[in-house]
């Protein structure tokens, strides 16, 4: 919409407020003109006609579904668009990977487990610097005692970037460290900048931030951005309430100190690096580097920094702070590769001098090749060198000298005889084997680091989120089904509360009779009463109070079965000729049958039965008439692996038969009294027939090696006693659907 402005020509573009700017006047500032007095006198307390508008809030592109956008997979180049820096874990594998992403060559990060001379001396040379991690405690700043002109130092100007700042403070000061093109250009451009500007340059370098965040997940970046936003909001809030805080200055200071001490610990990375013959502490939160000390040429620089780190750790020993120390040192693989190249070059020179290819004495010594045969790499064109990232040019570039083997004379020395050369060859061969083994160990360590890095870079958040969504959808469907079922049960309960008609009473009576007295199903009110008592009474002995007399008798049936099991075990541990425990195991089973008959009689007499009693009866029968007979069979000699499988089959058949009985008891035809007319399959107490048979064998001494039928396939994997087939046949009879045994 265009707005006209009379004689002033076309209007200017519309501002955010929607009002047109007044066009500037066409007269010159130096022109003479008469100023008209203002018709309105300024009043100090005058209020504006329209309230001053607030600045429009910043507009963000907010996704429609924040949850899906937060937990979904990464988009293309999405990670490089985040301005946040995440907190880094003090893991050498992660730091080594970041070094590679930054463009550092021939270096790696090693973890130092102990700050002592031996641990620091065991680090792969050269050691370019140390990265020290500790729980940050504010200290008085120490100014540099020496000039820092030759020290490259950057301040930390953004949150959570201290790890990368510490690494760069070491990398930029390291001598002989291979740098990529981006790092060399970065070092050249930041050469003349101040530490704060260098830190700001690091913050503005997207490729450095992407390397720092290479192990970040989207939730990590969101948390980092949220923490930064919370800090900004807190500062704004403190600025608005600064007047109130000044009035209660002392009280607030004490409260702030208390809050800081009780808050979450913040960890901070600092660097220790040698520059020339001096050692410096580079902390991105201090204004200047801190001079640590000097070291001699014959002294390792870590001996200067070791007391400083130990003193810092001991200073906060009472507060039990956490510390970690990492070392930026040479890649041991590169060092081992150089040793291998030197070793192969020495062997090549020996072969050239004594192998007949040169002018040495090898031409007159035909035994040289026979004595130097083996798997040693002694040829620069050997294809095995490719596995160690070496080629013929790398071998020829090694300077032939005796420094690799200081204990041996130079190979071109006139005093080196053929015998000495053969001895040197053997030593170089042994050394090569050690070098190759060391290379393999380093490769395995690198493989473990690669596994760690791969596990950290794989983000399963999107998959887990999708899986949880599917589970939630399934749960919602089940909730709807359970709601329908609950409504159906509620309708049944309402029907039960209303007085039923005569037809309903006759149907319920016939259904109760169909359940049968043998299954101990009583009237529904008795079952409901026990169920309510078991679910609502939470006392220590509520279970005992809820049990009926018939249930206690069923427990005695289970007790007989358990005592039979223990008696069989005691017999197996004792002398085979002492049959007392074996007879006890056999005799407990008839007592179990007695209690099994008695509990049914008592339940019908007292007219109290329950689902709990039915379950107890099945479990007790399984122990007394299923597991216990199998244990007795094991005790008398059925102990081969195939015997075990047959006995296990017998027990599982009994288990299946009892479970089927609990499910189908109400469907079996009943007589006029409501008692089931027959058993479907042989009842499990009929296993007492096997118990009686085993008692006869014991009385005649037909046990162990004298079992009837002997043993088949003795000494083989299929060794079995034929009599165990009786247990399998009985198990099949118990699970039969066609065998109907009338009830007495």
PDB file of N, CA and C in Angstrom, residues 291-352:
ATOM      1  N   UNK A 291      54.348 -18.161  33.363  1.00  0.00           N
ATOM      2  CA  UNK A 291      55.656 -18.802  33.258  1.00  0.00           C
ATOM      3  C   UNK A 291      55.805 -19.839  34.369  1.00  0.00           C
ATOM      4  N   UNK A 292      56.185 -21.065  33.987  1.00  0.00           N
ATOM      5  CA  UNK A 292      56.336 -22.155  34.946  1.00  0.00           C
ATOM      6  C   UNK A 292      57.786 -22.327  35.354  1.00  0.00           C
ATOM      7  N   UNK A 293      58.696 -22.351  34.390  1.00  0.00           N
ATOM      8  CA  UNK A 293      60.104 -22.535  34.720  1.00  0.00           C
ATOM      9  C   UNK A 293      60.918 -22.833  33.474  1.00  0.00           C
ATOM     10  N   UNK A 294      62.219 -22.969  33.673  1.00  0.00           N
ATOM     11  CA  UNK A 294      63.144 -23.300  32.594  1.00  0.00           C
ATOM     12  C   UNK A 294      63.735 -24.680  32.829  1.00  0.00           C
ATOM     13  N   UNK A 295      64.218 -25.287  31.764  1.00  0.00           N
ATOM     14  CA  UNK A 295      64.837 -26.606  31.865  1.00  0.00           C
ATOM     15  C   UNK A 295      66.104 -26.622  31.018  1.00  0.00           C
ATOM     16  N   UNK A 296      67.027 -27.495  31.403  1.00  0.00           N
ATOM     17  CA  UNK A 296      68.302 -27.607  30.702  1.00  0.00           C
ATOM     18  C   UNK A 296      68.143 -28.466  29.449  1.00  0.00           C
ATOM     19  N   UNK A 297      69.161 -28.443  28.605  1.00  0.00           N
ATOM     20  CA  UNK A 297      69.104 -29.201  27.361  1.00  0.00           C
ATOM     21  C   UNK A 297      69.104 -30.704  27.601  1.00  0.00           C
ATOM     22  N   UNK A 298      69.803 -31.144  28.651  1.00  0.00           N
ATOM     23  CA  UNK A 298      69.833 -32.569  28.964  1.00  0.00           C
ATOM     24  C   UNK A 298      68.677 -32.983  29.874  1.00  0.00           C
ATOM     25  N   UNK A 299      67.708 -32.124  30.054  1.00  0.00           N
ATOM     26  CA  UNK A 299      66.577 -32.369  30.944  1.00  0.00           C
ATOM     27  C   UNK A 299      65.284 -32.328  30.139  1.00  0.00           C
ATOM     28  N   UNK A 300      64.354 -33.245  30.456  1.00  0.00           N
ATOM     29  CA  UNK A 300      63.064 -33.243  29.759  1.00  0.00           C
ATOM     30  C   UNK A 300      62.163 -32.178  30.378  1.00  0.00           C
ATOM     31  N   UNK A 301      61.415 -31.503  29.529  1.00  0.00           N
ATOM     32  CA  UNK A 301      60.628 -30.367  30.022  1.00  0.00           C
ATOM     33  C   UNK A 301      59.511 -30.799  30.977  1.00  0.00           C
ATOM     34  N   UNK A 302      59.061 -32.060  30.908  1.00  0.00           N
ATOM     35  CA  UNK A 302      58.000 -32.505  31.816  1.00  0.00           C
ATOM     36  C   UNK A 302      58.467 -32.545  33.269  1.00  0.00           C
ATOM     37  N   UNK A 303      59.786 -32.600  33.491  1.00  0.00           N
ATOM     38  CA  UNK A 303      60.280 -32.584  34.872  1.00  0.00           C
ATOM     39  C   UNK A 303      60.038 -31.237  35.537  1.00  0.00           C
ATOM     40  N   UNK A 304      59.851 -30.183  34.742  1.00  0.00           N
ATOM     41  CA  UNK A 304      59.573 -28.856  35.295  1.00  0.00           C
ATOM     42  C   UNK A 304      58.093 -28.714  35.640  1.00  0.00           C
ATOM     43  N   UNK A 305      57.229 -29.273  34.802  1.00  0.00           N
ATOM     44  CA  UNK A 305      55.798 -29.089  35.012  1.00  0.00           C
ATOM     45  C   UNK A 305      55.229 -30.116  35.982  1.00  0.00           C
ATOM     46  N   UNK A 306      55.941 -31.217  36.195  1.00  0.00           N
ATOM     47  CA  UNK A 306      55.408 -32.261  37.067  1.00  0.00           C
ATOM     48  C   UNK A 306      55.159 -31.762  38.493  1.00  0.00           C
ATOM     49  N   UNK A 307      56.080 -31.054  39.138  1.00  0.00           N
ATOM     50  CA  UNK A 307      55.793 -30.555  40.497  1.00  0.00           C
ATOM     51  C   UNK A 307      54.628 -29.572  40.542  1.00  0.00           C
ATOM     52  N   UNK A 308      54.444 -28.799  39.470  1.00  0.00           N
ATOM     53  CA  UNK A 308      53.346 -27.829  39.448  1.00  0.00           C
ATOM     54  C   UNK A 308      52.001 -28.549  39.445  1.00  0.00           C
ATOM     55  N   UNK A 309      51.887 -29.585  38.632  1.00  0.00           N
ATOM     56  CA  UNK A 309      50.632 -30.340  38.574  1.00  0.00           C
ATOM     57  C   UNK A 309      50.389 -31.077  39.885  1.00  0.00           C
ATOM     58  N   UNK A 310      51.441 -31.672  40.437  1.00  0.00           N
ATOM     59  CA  UNK A 310      51.285 -32.377  41.710  1.00  0.00           C
ATOM     60  C   UNK A 310      50.870 -31.427  42.824  1.00  0.00           C
ATOM     61  N   UNK A 311      51.458 -30.235  42.839  1.00  0.00           N
ATOM     62  CA  UNK A 311      51.107 -29.260  43.874  1.00  0.00           C
ATOM     63  C   UNK A 311      49.657 -28.811  43.737  1.00  0.00           C
ATOM     64  N   UNK A 312      49.189 -28.632  42.506  1.00  0.00           N
ATOM     65  CA  UNK A 312      47.800 -28.227  42.295  1.00  0.00           C
ATOM     66  C   UNK A 312      46.841 -29.334  42.735  1.00  0.00           C
ATOM     67  N   UNK A 313      47.192 -30.573  42.478  1.00  0.00           N
ATOM     68  CA  UNK A 313      46.333 -31.686  42.880  1.00  0.00           C
ATOM     69  C   UNK A 313      46.316 -31.849  44.396  1.00  0.00           C
ATOM     70  N   UNK A 314      47.473 -31.665  45.039  1.00  0.00           N
ATOM     71  CA  UNK A 314      47.532 -31.797  46.492  1.00  0.00           C
ATOM     72  C   UNK A 314      46.855 -30.628  47.192  1.00  0.00           C
ATOM     73  N   UNK A 315      46.798 -29.489  46.527  1.00  0.00           N
ATOM     74  CA  UNK A 315      46.206 -28.304  47.143  1.00  0.00           C
ATOM     75  C   UNK A 315      44.724 -28.516  47.432  1.00  0.00           C
ATOM     76  N   UNK A 316      44.061 -29.243  46.544  1.00  0.00           N
ATOM     77  CA  UNK A 316      42.625 -29.469  46.713  1.00  0.00           C
ATOM     78  C   UNK A 316      42.334 -30.926  47.076  1.00  0.00           C
ATOM     79  N   UNK A 317      43.280 -31.564  47.752  1.00  0.00           N
ATOM     80  CA  UNK A 317      43.086 -32.965  48.113  1.00  0.00           C
ATOM     81  C   UNK A 317      41.923 -33.129  49.089  1.00  0.00           C
ATOM     82  N   UNK A 318      41.782 -32.196  50.015  1.00  0.00           N
ATOM     83  CA  UNK A 318      40.706 -32.309  51.011  1.00  0.00           C
ATOM     84  C   UNK A 318      39.327 -32.134  50.385  1.00  0.00           C
ATOM     85  N   UNK A 319      39.258 -31.406  49.267  1.00  0.00           N
ATOM     86  CA  UNK A 319      37.970 -31.191  48.609  1.00  0.00           C
ATOM     87  C   UNK A 319      37.616 -32.321  47.654  1.00  0.00           C
ATOM     88  N   UNK A 320      38.542 -33.262  47.456  1.00  0.00           N
ATOM     89  CA  UNK A 320      38.307 -34.445  46.625  1.00  0.00           C
ATOM     90  C   UNK A 320      37.849 -34.062  45.222  1.00  0.00           C
ATOM     91  N   UNK A 321      38.576 -33.163  44.609  1.00  0.00           N
ATOM     92  CA  UNK A 321      38.263 -32.773  43.240  1.00  0.00           C
ATOM     93  C   UNK A 321      38.787 -33.818  42.261  1.00  0.00           C
ATOM     94  N   UNK A 322      38.231 -33.813  41.066  1.00  0.00           N
ATOM     95  CA  UNK A 322      38.627 -34.767  40.032  1.00  0.00           C
ATOM     96  C   UNK A 322      39.620 -34.108  39.088  1.00  0.00           C
ATOM     97  N   UNK A 323      40.600 -34.905  38.622  1.00  0.00           N
ATOM     98  CA  UNK A 323      41.634 -34.412  37.723  1.00  0.00           C
ATOM     99  C   UNK A 323      41.834 -35.422  36.599  1.00  0.00           C
ATOM    100  N   UNK A 324      42.364 -34.930  35.489  1.00  0.00           N
ATOM    101  CA  UNK A 324      42.716 -35.789  34.361  1.00  0.00           C
ATOM    102  C   UNK A 324      43.855 -35.121  33.610  1.00  0.00           C
ATOM    103  N   UNK A 325      44.772 -35.950  33.090  1.00  0.00           N
ATOM    104  CA  UNK A 325      45.943 -35.427  32.393  1.00  0.00           C
ATOM    105  C   UNK A 325      46.100 -36.168  31.073  1.00  0.00           C
ATOM    106  N   UNK A 326      46.161 -35.403  29.989  1.00  0.00           N
ATOM    107  CA  UNK A 326      46.368 -35.933  28.647  1.00  0.00           C
ATOM    108  C   UNK A 326      47.646 -35.348  28.075  1.00  0.00           C
ATOM    109  N   UNK A 327      48.312 -36.117  27.232  1.00  0.00           N
ATOM    110  CA  UNK A 327      49.575 -35.684  26.632  1.00  0.00           C
ATOM    111  C   UNK A 327      49.436 -35.693  25.119  1.00  0.00           C
ATOM    112  N   UNK A 328      49.817 -34.578  24.495  1.00  0.00           N
ATOM    113  CA  UNK A 328      49.895 -34.501  23.040  1.00  0.00           C
ATOM    114  C   UNK A 328      51.309 -34.895  22.638  1.00  0.00           C
ATOM    115  N   UNK A 329      51.447 -36.075  22.089  1.00  0.00           N
ATOM    116  CA  UNK A 329      52.773 -36.598  21.771  1.00  0.00           C
ATOM    117  C   UNK A 329      52.775 -37.151  20.352  1.00  0.00           C
ATOM    118  N   UNK A 330      53.952 -37.573  19.926  1.00  0.00           N
ATOM    119  CA  UNK A 330      54.089 -38.108  18.585  1.00  0.00           C
ATOM    120  C   UNK A 330      53.315 -39.399  18.405  1.00  0.00           C
ATOM    121  N   UNK A 331      52.847 -39.599  17.192  1.00  0.00           N
ATOM    122  CA  UNK A 331      52.143 -40.832  16.878  1.00  0.00           C
ATOM    123  C   UNK A 331      53.137 -41.979  16.910  1.00  0.00           C
ATOM    124  N   UNK A 332      52.908 -42.918  17.788  1.00  0.00           N
ATOM    125  CA  UNK A 332      53.849 -44.028  17.937  1.00  0.00           C
ATOM    126  C   UNK A 332      53.921 -44.867  16.677  1.00  0.00           C
ATOM    127  N   UNK A 333      52.850 -44.916  15.908  1.00  0.00           N
ATOM    128  CA  UNK A 333      52.891 -45.657  14.654  1.00  0.00           C
ATOM    129  C   UNK A 333      53.911 -45.053  13.700  1.00  0.00           C
ATOM    130  N   UNK A 334      53.957 -43.735  13.637  1.00  0.00           N
ATOM    131  CA  UNK A 334      54.947 -43.084  12.781  1.00  0.00           C
ATOM    132  C   UNK A 334      56.352 -43.381  13.260  1.00  0.00           C
ATOM    133  N   UNK A 335      56.547 -43.356  14.581  1.00  0.00           N
ATOM    134  CA  UNK A 335      57.867 -43.660  15.132  1.00  0.00           C
ATOM    135  C   UNK A 335      58.262 -45.107  14.836  1.00  0.00           C
ATOM    136  N   UNK A 336      57.326 -46.034  15.009  1.00  0.00           N
ATOM    137  CA  UNK A 336      57.615 -47.446  14.727  1.00  0.00           C
ATOM    138  C   UNK A 336      57.863 -47.641  13.243  1.00  0.00           C
ATOM    139  N   UNK A 337      57.141 -46.929  12.402  1.00  0.00           N
ATOM    140  CA  UNK A 337      57.337 -47.034  10.957  1.00  0.00           C
ATOM    141  C   UNK A 337      58.726 -46.549  10.562  1.00  0.00           C
ATOM    142  N   UNK A 338      59.194 -45.492  11.210  1.00  0.00           N
ATOM    143  CA  UNK A 338      60.550 -45.009  10.929  1.00  0.00           C
ATOM    144  C   UNK A 338      61.602 -46.014  11.374  1.00  0.00           C
ATOM    145  N   UNK A 339      61.377 -46.658  12.512  1.00  0.00           N
ATOM    146  CA  UNK A 339      62.318 -47.686  12.962  1.00  0.00           C
ATOM    147  C   UNK A 339      62.346 -48.862  11.996  1.00  0.00           C
ATOM    148  N   UNK A 340      61.185 -49.228  11.461  1.00  0.00           N
ATOM    149  CA  UNK A 340      61.144 -50.325  10.501  1.00  0.00           C
ATOM    150  C   UNK A 340      61.878 -49.953   9.222  1.00  0.00           C
ATOM    151  N   UNK A 341      61.712 -48.718   8.756  1.00  0.00           N
ATOM    152  CA  UNK A 341      62.418 -48.292   7.548  1.00  0.00           C
ATOM    153  C   UNK A 341      63.926 -48.310   7.764  1.00  0.00           C
ATOM    154  N   UNK A 342      64.391 -47.868   8.937  1.00  0.00           N
ATOM    155  CA  UNK A 342      65.826 -47.906   9.242  1.00  0.00           C
ATOM    156  C   UNK A 342      66.334 -49.339   9.301  1.00  0.00           C
ATOM    157  N   UNK A 343      65.539 -50.219   9.878  1.00  0.00           N
ATOM    158  CA  UNK A 343      65.941 -51.620   9.971  1.00  0.00           C
ATOM    159  C   UNK A 343      66.048 -52.251   8.588  1.00  0.00           C
ATOM    160  N   UNK A 344      65.062 -52.005   7.737  1.00  0.00           N
ATOM    161  CA  UNK A 344      65.094 -52.579   6.388  1.00  0.00           C
ATOM    162  C   UNK A 344      66.252 -52.001   5.593  1.00  0.00           C
ATOM    163  N   UNK A 345      66.548 -50.707   5.773  1.00  0.00           N
ATOM    164  CA  UNK A 345      67.678 -50.101   5.053  1.00  0.00           C
ATOM    165  C   UNK A 345      68.993 -50.754   5.474  1.00  0.00           C
ATOM    166  N   UNK A 346      69.137 -51.069   6.751  1.00  0.00           N
ATOM    167  CA  UNK A 346      70.355 -51.744   7.212  1.00  0.00           C
ATOM    168  C   UNK A 346      70.475 -53.130   6.591  1.00  0.00           C
ATOM    169  N   UNK A 347      69.366 -53.843   6.502  1.00  0.00           N
ATOM    170  CA  UNK A 347      69.395 -55.167   5.881  1.00  0.00           C
ATOM    171  C   UNK A 347      69.676 -55.076   4.387  1.00  0.00           C
ATOM    172  N   UNK A 348      69.129 -54.061   3.733  1.00  0.00           N
ATOM    173  CA  UNK A 348      69.398 -53.873   2.305  1.00  0.00           C
ATOM    174  C   UNK A 348      70.878 -53.608   2.069  1.00  0.00           C
ATOM    175  N   UNK A 349      71.488 -52.790   2.916  1.00  0.00           N
ATOM    176  CA  UNK A 349      72.920 -52.506   2.768  1.00  0.00           C
ATOM    177  C   UNK A 349      73.759 -53.752   3.016  1.00  0.00           C
ATOM    178  N   UNK A 350      73.370 -54.556   4.003  1.00  0.00           N
ATOM    179  CA  UNK A 350      74.101 -55.804   4.249  1.00  0.00           C
ATOM    180  C   UNK A 350      73.989 -56.747   3.060  1.00  0.00           C
ATOM    181  N   UNK A 351      72.784 -56.837   2.503  1.00  0.00           N
ATOM    182  CA  UNK A 351      72.594 -57.712   1.341  1.00  0.00           C
ATOM    183  C   UNK A 351      73.402 -57.217   0.150  1.00  0.00           C
ATOM    184  N   UNK A 352      73.462 -55.906  -0.014  1.00  0.00           N
ATOM    185  CA  UNK A 352      74.225 -55.359  -1.137  1.00  0.00           C
ATOM    186  C   UNK A 352      75.720 -55.587  -0.971  1.00  0.00           C
TER     187      UNK A 352
END
